[in-house]
Coordinates of C-alpha atoms and ligand atoms in Angstrom, one line a residue:
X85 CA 3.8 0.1 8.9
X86 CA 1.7 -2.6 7.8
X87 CA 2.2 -2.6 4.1
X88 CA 6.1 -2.8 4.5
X89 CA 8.1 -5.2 1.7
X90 CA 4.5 -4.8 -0.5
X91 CA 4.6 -2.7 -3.6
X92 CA 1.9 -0.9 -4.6
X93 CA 0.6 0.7 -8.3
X94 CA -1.4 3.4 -7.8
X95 CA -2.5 5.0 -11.5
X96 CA -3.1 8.4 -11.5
X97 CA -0.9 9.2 -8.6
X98 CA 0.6 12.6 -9.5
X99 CA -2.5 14.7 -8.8
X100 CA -5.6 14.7 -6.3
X101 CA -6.8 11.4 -5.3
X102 CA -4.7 9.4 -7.3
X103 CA -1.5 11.2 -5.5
X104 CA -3.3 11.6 -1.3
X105 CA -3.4 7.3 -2.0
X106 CA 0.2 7.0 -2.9
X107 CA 1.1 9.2 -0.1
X108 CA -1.1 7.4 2.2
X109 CA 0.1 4.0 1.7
X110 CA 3.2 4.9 1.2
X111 CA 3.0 6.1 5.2
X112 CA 2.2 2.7 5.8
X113 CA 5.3 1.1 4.5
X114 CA 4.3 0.5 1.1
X115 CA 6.9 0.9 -1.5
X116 CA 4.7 2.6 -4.5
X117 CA 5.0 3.0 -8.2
X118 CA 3.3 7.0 -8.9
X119 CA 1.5 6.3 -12.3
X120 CA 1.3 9.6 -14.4
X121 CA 0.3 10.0 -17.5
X122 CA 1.7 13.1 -18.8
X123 CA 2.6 15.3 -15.9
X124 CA 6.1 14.1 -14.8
X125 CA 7.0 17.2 -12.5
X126 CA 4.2 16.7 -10.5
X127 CA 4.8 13.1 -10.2
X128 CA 8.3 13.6 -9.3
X129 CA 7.1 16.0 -6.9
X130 CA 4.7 12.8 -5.3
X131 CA 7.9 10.8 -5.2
X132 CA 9.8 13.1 -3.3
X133 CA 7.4 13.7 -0.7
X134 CA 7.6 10.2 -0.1
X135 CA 11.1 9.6 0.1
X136 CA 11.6 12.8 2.4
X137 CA 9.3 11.0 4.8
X138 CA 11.2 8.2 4.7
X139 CA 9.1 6.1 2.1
X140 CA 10.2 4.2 -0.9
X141 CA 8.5 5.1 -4.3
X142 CA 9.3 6.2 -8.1
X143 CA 7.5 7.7 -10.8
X144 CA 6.7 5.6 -13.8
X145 CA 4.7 7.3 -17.0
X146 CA 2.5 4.9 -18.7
X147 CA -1.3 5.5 -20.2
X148 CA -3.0 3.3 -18.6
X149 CA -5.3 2.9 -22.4
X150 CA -2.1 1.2 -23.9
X151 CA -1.6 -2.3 -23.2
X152 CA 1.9 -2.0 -24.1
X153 CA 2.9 1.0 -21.6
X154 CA 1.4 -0.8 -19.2
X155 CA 2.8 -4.1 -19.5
X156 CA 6.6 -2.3 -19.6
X157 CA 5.4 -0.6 -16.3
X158 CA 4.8 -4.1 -14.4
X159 CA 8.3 -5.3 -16.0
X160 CA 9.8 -2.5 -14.6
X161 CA 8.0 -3.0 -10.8
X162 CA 9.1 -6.9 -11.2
X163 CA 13.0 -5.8 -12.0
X164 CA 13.1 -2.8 -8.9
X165 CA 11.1 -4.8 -6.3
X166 CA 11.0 -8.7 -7.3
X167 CA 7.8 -10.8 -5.8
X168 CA 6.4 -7.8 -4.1
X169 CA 3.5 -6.6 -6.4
X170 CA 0.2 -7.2 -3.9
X171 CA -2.0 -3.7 -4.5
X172 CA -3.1 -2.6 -7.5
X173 CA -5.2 0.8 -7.1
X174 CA -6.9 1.5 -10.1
X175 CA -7.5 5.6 -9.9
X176 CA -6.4 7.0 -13.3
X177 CA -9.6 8.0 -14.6
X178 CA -11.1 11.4 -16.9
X179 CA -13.7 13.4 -17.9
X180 CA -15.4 14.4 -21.2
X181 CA -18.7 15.6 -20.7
X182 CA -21.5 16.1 -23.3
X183 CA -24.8 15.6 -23.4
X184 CA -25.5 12.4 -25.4
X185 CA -26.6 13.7 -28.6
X186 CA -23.6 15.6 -28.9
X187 CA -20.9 13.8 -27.8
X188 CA -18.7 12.5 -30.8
X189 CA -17.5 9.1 -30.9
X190 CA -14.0 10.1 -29.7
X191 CA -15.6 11.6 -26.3
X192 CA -17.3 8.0 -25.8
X193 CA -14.1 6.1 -26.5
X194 CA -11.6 8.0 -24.8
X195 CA -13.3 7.6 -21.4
X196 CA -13.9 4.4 -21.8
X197 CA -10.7 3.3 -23.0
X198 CA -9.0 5.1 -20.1
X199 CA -11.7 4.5 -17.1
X200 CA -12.9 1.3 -17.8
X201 CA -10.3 -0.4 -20.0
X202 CA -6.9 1.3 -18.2
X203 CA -8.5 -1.0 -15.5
X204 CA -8.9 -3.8 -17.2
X205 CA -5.2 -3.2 -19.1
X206 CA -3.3 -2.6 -15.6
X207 CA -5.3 -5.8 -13.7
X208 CA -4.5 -8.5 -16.8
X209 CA -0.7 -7.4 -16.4
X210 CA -0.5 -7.3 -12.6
X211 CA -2.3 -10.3 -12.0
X212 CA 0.3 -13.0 -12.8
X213 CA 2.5 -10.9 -10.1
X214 CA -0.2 -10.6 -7.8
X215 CA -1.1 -14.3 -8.0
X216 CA 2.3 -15.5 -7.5
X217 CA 1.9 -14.2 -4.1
X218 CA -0.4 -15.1 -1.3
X219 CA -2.8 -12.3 -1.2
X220 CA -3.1 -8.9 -2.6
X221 CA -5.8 -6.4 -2.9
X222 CA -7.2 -4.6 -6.0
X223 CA -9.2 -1.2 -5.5
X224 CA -11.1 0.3 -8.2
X225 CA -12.2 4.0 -8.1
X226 CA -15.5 4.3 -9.1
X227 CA -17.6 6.9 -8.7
X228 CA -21.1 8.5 -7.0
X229 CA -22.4 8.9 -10.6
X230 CA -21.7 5.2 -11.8
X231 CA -25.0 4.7 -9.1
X232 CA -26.9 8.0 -10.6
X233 CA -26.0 8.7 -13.4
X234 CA -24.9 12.2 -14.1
X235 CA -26.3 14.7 -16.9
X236 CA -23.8 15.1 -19.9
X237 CA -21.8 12.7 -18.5
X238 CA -23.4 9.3 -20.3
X239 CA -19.3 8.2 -21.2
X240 CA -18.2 8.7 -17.0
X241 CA -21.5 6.7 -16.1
X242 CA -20.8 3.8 -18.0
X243 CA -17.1 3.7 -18.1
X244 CA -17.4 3.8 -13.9
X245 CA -20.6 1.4 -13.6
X246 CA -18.9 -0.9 -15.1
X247 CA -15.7 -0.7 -12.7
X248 CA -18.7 -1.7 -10.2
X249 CA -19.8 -5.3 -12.4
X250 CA -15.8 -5.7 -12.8
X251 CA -15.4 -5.7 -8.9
X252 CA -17.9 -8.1 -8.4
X253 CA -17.0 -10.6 -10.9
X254 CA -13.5 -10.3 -10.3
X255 CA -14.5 -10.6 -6.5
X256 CA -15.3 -14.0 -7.2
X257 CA -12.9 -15.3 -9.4
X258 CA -9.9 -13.9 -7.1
X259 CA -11.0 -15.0 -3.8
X260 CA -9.5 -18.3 -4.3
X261 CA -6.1 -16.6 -4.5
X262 CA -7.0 -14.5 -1.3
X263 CA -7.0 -11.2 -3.8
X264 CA -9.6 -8.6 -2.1
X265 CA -11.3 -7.0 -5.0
X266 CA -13.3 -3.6 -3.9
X267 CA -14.2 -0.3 -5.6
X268 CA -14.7 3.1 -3.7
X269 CA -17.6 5.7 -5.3
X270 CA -16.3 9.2 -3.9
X271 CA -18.9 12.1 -4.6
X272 CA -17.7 15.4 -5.1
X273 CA -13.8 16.0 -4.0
X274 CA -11.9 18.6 -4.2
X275 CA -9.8 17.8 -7.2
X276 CA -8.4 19.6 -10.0
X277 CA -11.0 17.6 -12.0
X278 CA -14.0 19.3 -10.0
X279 CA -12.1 22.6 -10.1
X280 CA -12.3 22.5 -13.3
X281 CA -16.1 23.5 -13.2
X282 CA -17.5 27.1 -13.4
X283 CA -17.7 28.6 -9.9
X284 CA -21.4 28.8 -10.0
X285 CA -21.7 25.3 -11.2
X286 CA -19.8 24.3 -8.4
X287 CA -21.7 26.2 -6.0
X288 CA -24.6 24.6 -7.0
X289 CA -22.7 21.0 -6.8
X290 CA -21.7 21.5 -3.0
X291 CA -25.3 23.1 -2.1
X292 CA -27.0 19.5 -2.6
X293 CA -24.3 17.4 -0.7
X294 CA -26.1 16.7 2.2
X295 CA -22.8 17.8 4.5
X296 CA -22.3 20.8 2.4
X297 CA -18.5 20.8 1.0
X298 CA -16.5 19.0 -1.2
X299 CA -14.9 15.8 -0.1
X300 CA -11.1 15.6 0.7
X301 CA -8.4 13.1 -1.7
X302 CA -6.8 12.5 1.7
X303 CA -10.7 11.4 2.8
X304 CA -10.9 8.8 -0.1
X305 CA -6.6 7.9 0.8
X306 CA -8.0 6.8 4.0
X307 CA -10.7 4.6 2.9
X308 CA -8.6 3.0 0.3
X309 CA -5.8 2.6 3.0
X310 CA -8.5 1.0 5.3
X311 CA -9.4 -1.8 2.4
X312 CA -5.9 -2.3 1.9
X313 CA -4.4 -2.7 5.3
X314 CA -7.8 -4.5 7.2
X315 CA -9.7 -5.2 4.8
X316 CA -9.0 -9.2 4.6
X317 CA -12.4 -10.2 4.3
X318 CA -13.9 -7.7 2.5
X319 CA -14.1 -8.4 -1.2
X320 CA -16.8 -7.4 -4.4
X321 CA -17.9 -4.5 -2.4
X322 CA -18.7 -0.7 -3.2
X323 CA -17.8 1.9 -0.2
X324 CA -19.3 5.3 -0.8
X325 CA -17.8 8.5 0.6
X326 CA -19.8 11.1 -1.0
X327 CA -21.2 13.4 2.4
X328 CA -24.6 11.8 1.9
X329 CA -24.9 12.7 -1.6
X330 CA -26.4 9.6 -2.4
X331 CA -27.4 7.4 0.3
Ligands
NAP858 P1 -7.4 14.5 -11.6 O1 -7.1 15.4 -10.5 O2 -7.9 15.0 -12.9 O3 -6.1 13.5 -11.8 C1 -6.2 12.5 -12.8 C2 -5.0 11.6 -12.6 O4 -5.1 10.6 -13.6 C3 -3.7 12.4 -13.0 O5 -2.7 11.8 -12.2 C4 -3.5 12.0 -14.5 O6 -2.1 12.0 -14.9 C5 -4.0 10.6 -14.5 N1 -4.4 10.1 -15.8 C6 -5.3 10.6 -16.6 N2 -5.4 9.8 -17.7 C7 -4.5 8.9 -17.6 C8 -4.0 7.8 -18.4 N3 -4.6 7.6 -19.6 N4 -3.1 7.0 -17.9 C9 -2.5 7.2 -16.7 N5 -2.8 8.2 -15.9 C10 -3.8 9.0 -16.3 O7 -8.5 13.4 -11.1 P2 -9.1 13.1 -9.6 O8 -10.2 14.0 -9.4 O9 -8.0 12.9 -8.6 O10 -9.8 11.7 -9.9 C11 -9.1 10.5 -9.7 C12 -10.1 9.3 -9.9 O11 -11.2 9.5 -9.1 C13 -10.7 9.3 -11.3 O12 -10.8 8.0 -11.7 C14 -12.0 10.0 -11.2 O13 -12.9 9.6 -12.2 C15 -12.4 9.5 -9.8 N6 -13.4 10.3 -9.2 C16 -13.1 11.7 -8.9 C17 -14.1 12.4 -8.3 C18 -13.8 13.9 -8.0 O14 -14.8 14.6 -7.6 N7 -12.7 14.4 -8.1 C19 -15.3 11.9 -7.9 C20 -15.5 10.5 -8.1 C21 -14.5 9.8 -8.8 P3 -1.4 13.4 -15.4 O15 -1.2 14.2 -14.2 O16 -0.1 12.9 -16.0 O17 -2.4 13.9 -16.4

């Protein structure tokens, strides 16, 4: 119960990885606000897990894109659980895939604007709370093809290499405050996300992962959990858990 009296955010939290972190730190006494965007009943669903096991959480909708929705989403974590803020996991992320000649301008922004600037929307709120404190630990979830690149997918490549350059820079600047700043790159995991492929693509996806399956959200919960609860020195780094995918 190391995280007990610390809140966490965790965007994203009412499906796949987004919801095996909250549960995760959540187990570790972490009192966690389940970002959604849209899908309340599953969120609510998140949030009752936890409190049936004893946890403290509660859903909050806010798109991550809109500085506004965000910034009443940190009010509201100040008002329920004052001078606790001290994770911040940025997870909500999607996909619009499209080779680069076709994709439309809409398909660029969108990603962006939810991958790369939800990030940067959810950190500038939460960072007055989390400097207020001593210590506190961002995580930003990156991903395998931020490092090569994925075809059709120009939008996710540079939406999630540049959670990597945010990291490090951020790193830096934070360490001062004793704010860990780190970024996970899972590979393939089984997510509604990757479900969403075409079987055969899929087959063809597992068959060149070295360890030949999909990765687990609870896999990537861990990892994250590790950063947050030991992770004291560790800062500006990229931890991939991808079953030798890329190596
Ligand atoms: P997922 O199953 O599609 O779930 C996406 C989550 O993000 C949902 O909770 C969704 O909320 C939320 N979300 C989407 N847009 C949002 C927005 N604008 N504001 C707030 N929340 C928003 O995705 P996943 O596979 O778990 O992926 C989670 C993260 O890991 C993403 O950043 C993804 O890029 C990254 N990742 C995934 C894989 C993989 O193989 N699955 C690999 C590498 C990296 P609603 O339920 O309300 O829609």
């Amino acid at each position: 119960m190391k995280l007990r009296g610390q809140t966490a955010i965790v965007t994203g939290a009412s499906r796949g990885i987004g919801r095996a972190i909250a549960l995760e730190l959540a187990s570790h006494g972490a009192n966690v606000v389940v970002n959604y965007r849209s899908n309340r009943e599953q969120a609510e669903a998140v949030v009752r897990q936890i409190l049936d096991e004893g946890g403290l959480a509660y859903a909050q909708a806010a798109d991550v894109s809109k500085r506004e929705e965000v910034r009443a989403m940190v009010a509201e974590v100040q008002a329920n659980w004052p001078g606790s803020l001290a994770i911040v996991v940025n997870n909500a992320g999607i996909a619009a895939d499209r080779t680069f000649r076709k994709m439309d301008p809409d398909q660029w922004r969108n990603v962006i604007d939810v991958n790369l600037n939800g990030a940067y929307n959810v950190i500038a709120e939460a960072l007055p709370l989390l400097t207020a404190r001593t210590g506190g630990c961002i995580v930003n979830v990156s991903s395998v093809i931020a490092q090569t690149g994925g075809f059709g997918q120009a939008n996710y490549a540079a939406s999630k290499a540049a959670l990597l350059g945010l990291t490090k820079s951020l790193a830096l600047e934070l360490a001062r405050d004793k704010i860990t700043v780190n970024a996970v790159c899972p590979g393939f995991i089984d997510t509604d996300m990757v479900r969403g492929m075409p079987p055969e693509v899929l087959e063809k996806v597992v068959s060149k992962v070295p360890m030949k399956r999909l990765g687990q959200p609870e896999e990537v919960a861990r990892l994250v959990r590790f950063l947050v609860t030991e992770g004291g020195y560790i800062t500006g780094q990229q931890f991939n858990i991808n079953g030798g995918l890329y190596v």
